[in-house]
Amino acid sequence: MATFFHNITTTLTKDLLAVGDNVSNLKSISIANVDSSNEAKVDLFLNKGADNFYILKGISIPVQNTLLLDQGDNIAFNNGASGFSMRIQVDNGSGVATAVDVILKRGA
């Protein structure tokens, strides 16, 4: 089982998985707000060209709390060469960067 780790410290949209990474069978996604003073507003979405498909939209994660998504939360998708990328965008709701750690675990 492969695990992918990301430290997000900017308000810019970041790719967690790029098209063609072939990580279609995610087991879980953990998003931890590691900021000491700001809540995290999270958008987690799949992207293909100009189209975004949201898994989470504007979800608040309180200071030093973690959100865990598992297979029951529709996190499986086509991540092959003709599939989707997975992206995240995080801020505090007012455009200020909020630090989060993201862990993606792939199933067997």
Short mmCIF file of N, CA and C in Angstrom, two decimals:
data_model
loop_
_atom_site.label_atom_id
_atom_site.label_comp_id
_atom_site.label_asym_id
_atom_site.label_seq_id
_atom_site.Cartn_x
_atom_site.Cartn_y
_atom_site.Cartn_z
N MET A 1 0.85 -1.17 0.00
CA MET A 1 0.00 0.00 0.00
C MET A 1 0.90 1.24 0.00
N ALA A 2 0.69 2.12 -0.97
CA ALA A 2 1.47 3.36 -1.07
C ALA A 2 0.77 4.48 -0.31
N THR A 3 1.57 5.39 0.22
CA THR A 3 1.05 6.55 0.93
C THR A 3 1.72 7.79 0.36
N PHE A 4 0.93 8.84 0.18
CA PHE A 4 1.41 10.10 -0.38
C PHE A 4 1.19 11.19 0.66
N PHE A 5 2.23 12.00 0.91
CA PHE A 5 2.19 13.04 1.93
C PHE A 5 2.33 14.42 1.29
N HIS A 6 1.53 15.38 1.76
CA HIS A 6 1.60 16.75 1.25
C HIS A 6 1.47 17.73 2.41
N ASN A 7 2.35 18.74 2.43
CA ASN A 7 2.23 19.86 3.35
C ASN A 7 1.75 21.04 2.52
N ILE A 8 0.57 21.55 2.82
CA ILE A 8 -0.01 22.67 2.08
C ILE A 8 0.11 23.91 2.94
N THR A 9 0.80 24.94 2.42
CA THR A 9 1.03 26.16 3.20
C THR A 9 0.73 27.42 2.39
N THR A 10 -0.03 27.29 1.32
CA THR A 10 -0.33 28.41 0.45
C THR A 10 -1.80 28.38 0.05
N THR A 11 -2.31 29.50 -0.41
CA THR A 11 -3.70 29.54 -0.87
C THR A 11 -3.82 29.10 -2.32
N LEU A 12 -2.70 28.87 -3.00
CA LEU A 12 -2.74 28.43 -4.39
C LEU A 12 -3.27 27.01 -4.49
N THR A 13 -3.99 26.72 -5.54
CA THR A 13 -4.48 25.37 -5.78
C THR A 13 -3.30 24.44 -6.03
N LYS A 14 -3.29 23.29 -5.36
CA LYS A 14 -2.19 22.34 -5.46
C LYS A 14 -2.70 21.00 -5.97
N ASP A 15 -1.93 20.37 -6.85
CA ASP A 15 -2.22 19.01 -7.27
C ASP A 15 -1.76 18.04 -6.19
N LEU A 16 -2.67 17.19 -5.73
CA LEU A 16 -2.30 16.10 -4.83
C LEU A 16 -1.93 14.88 -5.64
N LEU A 17 -2.66 14.65 -6.74
CA LEU A 17 -2.37 13.58 -7.69
C LEU A 17 -2.52 14.16 -9.09
N ALA A 18 -1.54 13.96 -9.93
CA ALA A 18 -1.61 14.43 -11.31
C ALA A 18 -2.23 13.36 -12.19
N VAL A 19 -2.80 13.78 -13.31
CA VAL A 19 -3.31 12.83 -14.29
C VAL A 19 -2.18 11.88 -14.68
N GLY A 20 -2.48 10.59 -14.70
CA GLY A 20 -1.48 9.60 -15.08
C GLY A 20 -0.70 9.01 -13.92
N ASP A 21 -0.96 9.47 -12.68
CA ASP A 21 -0.28 8.88 -11.53
C ASP A 21 -0.77 7.46 -11.24
N ASN A 22 -1.93 7.09 -11.79
CA ASN A 22 -2.51 5.75 -11.63
C ASN A 22 -2.75 5.36 -10.18
N VAL A 23 -3.30 6.30 -9.40
CA VAL A 23 -3.65 6.06 -8.01
C VAL A 23 -5.18 6.16 -7.90
N SER A 24 -5.88 5.22 -8.52
CA SER A 24 -7.33 5.28 -8.60
C SER A 24 -8.03 4.66 -7.41
N ASN A 25 -7.35 3.82 -6.65
CA ASN A 25 -8.00 3.06 -5.58
C ASN A 25 -7.62 3.59 -4.20
N LEU A 26 -7.97 4.86 -3.92
CA LEU A 26 -7.63 5.43 -2.61
C LEU A 26 -8.41 4.73 -1.51
N LYS A 27 -7.73 4.47 -0.42
CA LYS A 27 -8.36 3.86 0.76
C LYS A 27 -8.84 4.94 1.73
N SER A 28 -8.01 6.02 1.86
CA SER A 28 -8.41 7.11 2.76
C SER A 28 -7.66 8.39 2.41
N ILE A 29 -8.26 9.51 2.83
CA ILE A 29 -7.65 10.83 2.73
C ILE A 29 -7.78 11.48 4.09
N SER A 30 -6.66 11.90 4.65
CA SER A 30 -6.63 12.61 5.93
C SER A 30 -6.19 14.04 5.66
N ILE A 31 -6.98 15.01 6.16
CA ILE A 31 -6.62 16.43 6.03
C ILE A 31 -6.57 17.00 7.44
N ALA A 32 -5.37 17.32 7.90
CA ALA A 32 -5.17 17.83 9.27
C ALA A 32 -4.86 19.31 9.24
N ASN A 33 -5.64 20.09 9.98
CA ASN A 33 -5.35 21.51 10.15
C ASN A 33 -4.25 21.63 11.19
N VAL A 34 -3.04 21.96 10.75
CA VAL A 34 -1.91 22.07 11.66
C VAL A 34 -1.61 23.52 12.03
N ASP A 35 -2.47 24.42 11.58
CA ASP A 35 -2.31 25.84 11.91
C ASP A 35 -2.68 26.05 13.38
N SER A 36 -1.96 26.90 14.07
CA SER A 36 -2.20 27.10 15.50
C SER A 36 -3.28 28.14 15.80
N SER A 37 -3.74 28.89 14.78
CA SER A 37 -4.72 29.94 15.09
C SER A 37 -5.85 30.12 14.08
N ASN A 38 -5.80 29.48 12.91
CA ASN A 38 -6.83 29.69 11.89
C ASN A 38 -7.54 28.40 11.54
N GLU A 39 -8.87 28.47 11.38
CA GLU A 39 -9.58 27.32 10.84
C GLU A 39 -9.23 27.20 9.36
N ALA A 40 -9.36 26.02 8.82
CA ALA A 40 -9.06 25.77 7.40
C ALA A 40 -10.36 25.58 6.63
N LYS A 41 -10.54 26.32 5.57
CA LYS A 41 -11.66 26.14 4.64
C LYS A 41 -11.09 25.37 3.45
N VAL A 42 -11.62 24.19 3.22
CA VAL A 42 -11.02 23.26 2.26
C VAL A 42 -11.94 23.00 1.08
N ASP A 43 -11.36 23.09 -0.12
CA ASP A 43 -11.98 22.59 -1.34
C ASP A 43 -11.09 21.45 -1.83
N LEU A 44 -11.66 20.26 -1.95
CA LEU A 44 -10.96 19.10 -2.48
C LEU A 44 -11.74 18.65 -3.70
N PHE A 45 -11.08 18.55 -4.85
CA PHE A 45 -11.83 18.27 -6.06
C PHE A 45 -11.03 17.51 -7.10
N LEU A 46 -11.76 16.88 -8.00
CA LEU A 46 -11.18 16.23 -9.17
C LEU A 46 -11.23 17.22 -10.31
N ASN A 47 -10.22 17.17 -11.17
CA ASN A 47 -10.14 18.11 -12.29
C ASN A 47 -9.85 17.36 -13.57
N LYS A 48 -10.54 17.80 -14.62
CA LYS A 48 -10.27 17.30 -15.97
C LYS A 48 -10.46 18.47 -16.92
N GLY A 49 -9.36 18.99 -17.44
CA GLY A 49 -9.42 20.15 -18.33
C GLY A 49 -9.93 21.36 -17.58
N ALA A 50 -11.02 21.95 -18.07
CA ALA A 50 -11.61 23.14 -17.45
C ALA A 50 -12.69 22.79 -16.42
N ASP A 51 -12.92 21.49 -16.19
CA ASP A 51 -14.01 21.07 -15.30
C ASP A 51 -13.50 20.59 -13.96
N ASN A 52 -14.15 21.06 -12.89
CA ASN A 52 -13.87 20.63 -11.53
C ASN A 52 -15.08 19.89 -10.98
N PHE A 53 -14.83 18.81 -10.23
CA PHE A 53 -15.88 18.02 -9.61
C PHE A 53 -15.54 17.89 -8.13
N TYR A 54 -16.32 18.56 -7.28
CA TYR A 54 -15.96 18.73 -5.87
C TYR A 54 -16.32 17.52 -5.02
N ILE A 55 -15.35 17.06 -4.25
CA ILE A 55 -15.57 16.07 -3.20
C ILE A 55 -15.92 16.83 -1.92
N LEU A 56 -15.18 17.91 -1.64
CA LEU A 56 -15.46 18.83 -0.52
C LEU A 56 -15.47 20.25 -1.08
N LYS A 57 -16.39 21.07 -0.62
CA LYS A 57 -16.46 22.48 -1.06
C LYS A 57 -16.69 23.36 0.16
N GLY A 58 -15.68 24.16 0.52
CA GLY A 58 -15.82 25.10 1.63
C GLY A 58 -16.00 24.46 2.98
N ILE A 59 -15.46 23.27 3.16
CA ILE A 59 -15.59 22.55 4.43
C ILE A 59 -14.62 23.15 5.45
N SER A 60 -15.12 23.44 6.64
CA SER A 60 -14.30 24.01 7.71
C SER A 60 -13.70 22.91 8.57
N ILE A 61 -12.38 23.01 8.78
CA ILE A 61 -11.70 22.12 9.72
C ILE A 61 -11.15 23.01 10.82
N PRO A 62 -11.65 22.84 12.05
CA PRO A 62 -11.21 23.70 13.15
C PRO A 62 -9.71 23.57 13.42
N VAL A 63 -9.18 24.55 14.15
CA VAL A 63 -7.77 24.59 14.51
C VAL A 63 -7.36 23.26 15.13
N GLN A 64 -6.27 22.69 14.61
CA GLN A 64 -5.65 21.47 15.12
C GLN A 64 -6.62 20.29 15.20
N ASN A 65 -7.48 20.17 14.17
CA ASN A 65 -8.38 19.03 14.02
C ASN A 65 -8.12 18.38 12.67
N THR A 66 -8.63 17.15 12.52
CA THR A 66 -8.40 16.37 11.31
C THR A 66 -9.72 15.87 10.74
N LEU A 67 -9.82 15.92 9.42
CA LEU A 67 -10.96 15.35 8.68
C LEU A 67 -10.46 14.09 7.99
N LEU A 68 -11.18 12.98 8.16
CA LEU A 68 -10.81 11.72 7.54
C LEU A 68 -11.91 11.28 6.59
N LEU A 69 -11.53 11.04 5.34
CA LEU A 69 -12.44 10.49 4.33
C LEU A 69 -11.99 9.06 4.05
N ASP A 70 -12.97 8.16 3.88
CA ASP A 70 -12.61 6.78 3.55
C ASP A 70 -13.36 6.35 2.30
N GLN A 71 -13.29 5.08 1.98
CA GLN A 71 -13.85 4.57 0.73
C GLN A 71 -15.35 4.84 0.59
N GLY A 72 -16.07 4.97 1.69
CA GLY A 72 -17.49 5.27 1.64
C GLY A 72 -17.80 6.71 1.26
N ASP A 73 -16.77 7.54 1.14
CA ASP A 73 -16.94 8.96 0.83
C ASP A 73 -16.66 9.28 -0.64
N ASN A 74 -16.79 8.29 -1.52
CA ASN A 74 -16.63 8.48 -2.97
C ASN A 74 -15.27 9.05 -3.35
N ILE A 75 -14.21 8.45 -2.85
CA ILE A 75 -12.87 8.95 -3.15
C ILE A 75 -12.16 8.12 -4.23
N ALA A 76 -12.82 7.11 -4.78
CA ALA A 76 -12.24 6.34 -5.89
C ALA A 76 -12.56 7.05 -7.20
N PHE A 77 -11.58 7.12 -8.10
CA PHE A 77 -11.78 7.80 -9.38
C PHE A 77 -10.71 7.33 -10.36
N ASN A 78 -10.92 7.61 -11.63
CA ASN A 78 -9.96 7.25 -12.67
C ASN A 78 -8.82 8.26 -12.65
N ASN A 79 -7.64 7.83 -12.24
CA ASN A 79 -6.46 8.69 -12.19
C ASN A 79 -5.43 8.29 -13.26
N GLY A 80 -5.90 7.53 -14.25
CA GLY A 80 -5.03 7.11 -15.34
C GLY A 80 -4.74 8.25 -16.30
N ALA A 81 -4.06 7.94 -17.39
CA ALA A 81 -3.65 8.95 -18.37
C ALA A 81 -4.81 9.72 -18.99
N SER A 82 -5.99 9.10 -19.05
CA SER A 82 -7.17 9.80 -19.60
C SER A 82 -8.16 10.18 -18.51
N GLY A 83 -7.72 10.13 -17.24
CA GLY A 83 -8.62 10.38 -16.12
C GLY A 83 -8.50 11.77 -15.53
N PHE A 84 -8.56 11.83 -14.21
CA PHE A 84 -8.66 13.07 -13.46
C PHE A 84 -7.43 13.30 -12.59
N SER A 85 -7.14 14.56 -12.30
CA SER A 85 -6.19 14.90 -11.24
C SER A 85 -7.00 15.18 -9.98
N MET A 86 -6.36 15.13 -8.81
CA MET A 86 -7.00 15.51 -7.55
C MET A 86 -6.29 16.74 -7.04
N ARG A 87 -7.07 17.77 -6.73
CA ARG A 87 -6.51 19.05 -6.30
C ARG A 87 -7.13 19.51 -4.99
N ILE A 88 -6.40 20.42 -4.33
CA ILE A 88 -6.88 20.99 -3.07
C ILE A 88 -6.59 22.49 -3.07
N GLN A 89 -7.48 23.24 -2.44
CA GLN A 89 -7.28 24.67 -2.22
C GLN A 89 -7.71 24.94 -0.79
N VAL A 90 -6.86 25.64 -0.02
CA VAL A 90 -7.11 25.87 1.41
C VAL A 90 -6.82 27.32 1.76
N ASP A 91 -7.73 27.93 2.55
CA ASP A 91 -7.44 29.22 3.17
C ASP A 91 -8.25 29.30 4.46
N ASN A 92 -8.26 30.46 5.09
CA ASN A 92 -8.99 30.61 6.35
C ASN A 92 -10.38 31.19 6.15
N GLY A 93 -10.83 31.29 4.91
CA GLY A 93 -12.13 31.88 4.60
C GLY A 93 -12.03 33.34 4.23
N SER A 94 -10.87 33.94 4.47
CA SER A 94 -10.63 35.35 4.13
C SER A 94 -9.42 35.51 3.23
N GLY A 95 -9.01 34.44 2.58
CA GLY A 95 -7.89 34.50 1.66
C GLY A 95 -6.51 34.39 2.28
N VAL A 96 -6.44 34.08 3.58
CA VAL A 96 -5.16 33.93 4.27
C VAL A 96 -4.79 32.44 4.30
N ALA A 97 -3.54 32.13 3.99
CA ALA A 97 -3.09 30.73 3.98
C ALA A 97 -3.24 30.09 5.36
N THR A 98 -3.70 28.84 5.36
CA THR A 98 -3.81 28.02 6.56
C THR A 98 -3.10 26.71 6.28
N ALA A 99 -2.19 26.32 7.14
CA ALA A 99 -1.39 25.13 6.91
C ALA A 99 -2.18 23.86 7.21
N VAL A 100 -2.15 22.93 6.25
CA VAL A 100 -2.75 21.61 6.46
C VAL A 100 -1.77 20.55 5.96
N ASP A 101 -1.87 19.38 6.55
CA ASP A 101 -1.15 18.20 6.09
C ASP A 101 -2.16 17.24 5.50
N VAL A 102 -1.84 16.71 4.32
CA VAL A 102 -2.73 15.78 3.63
C VAL A 102 -2.00 14.46 3.44
N ILE A 103 -2.68 13.38 3.81
CA ILE A 103 -2.15 12.04 3.62
C ILE A 103 -3.14 11.24 2.79
N LEU A 104 -2.67 10.73 1.65
CA LEU A 104 -3.47 9.89 0.78
C LEU A 104 -2.95 8.47 0.90
N LYS A 105 -3.84 7.53 1.26
CA LYS A 105 -3.42 6.12 1.35
C LYS A 105 -4.12 5.35 0.25
N ARG A 106 -3.32 4.62 -0.50
CA ARG A 106 -3.85 3.81 -1.59
C ARG A 106 -4.08 2.39 -1.10
N GLY A 107 -5.20 1.82 -1.52
CA GLY A 107 -5.51 0.44 -1.17
C GLY A 107 -4.65 -0.55 -1.93
N ALA A 108 -4.79 -1.79 -1.58
CA ALA A 108 -3.99 -2.85 -2.22
C ALA A 108 -4.43 -3.11 -3.63
#
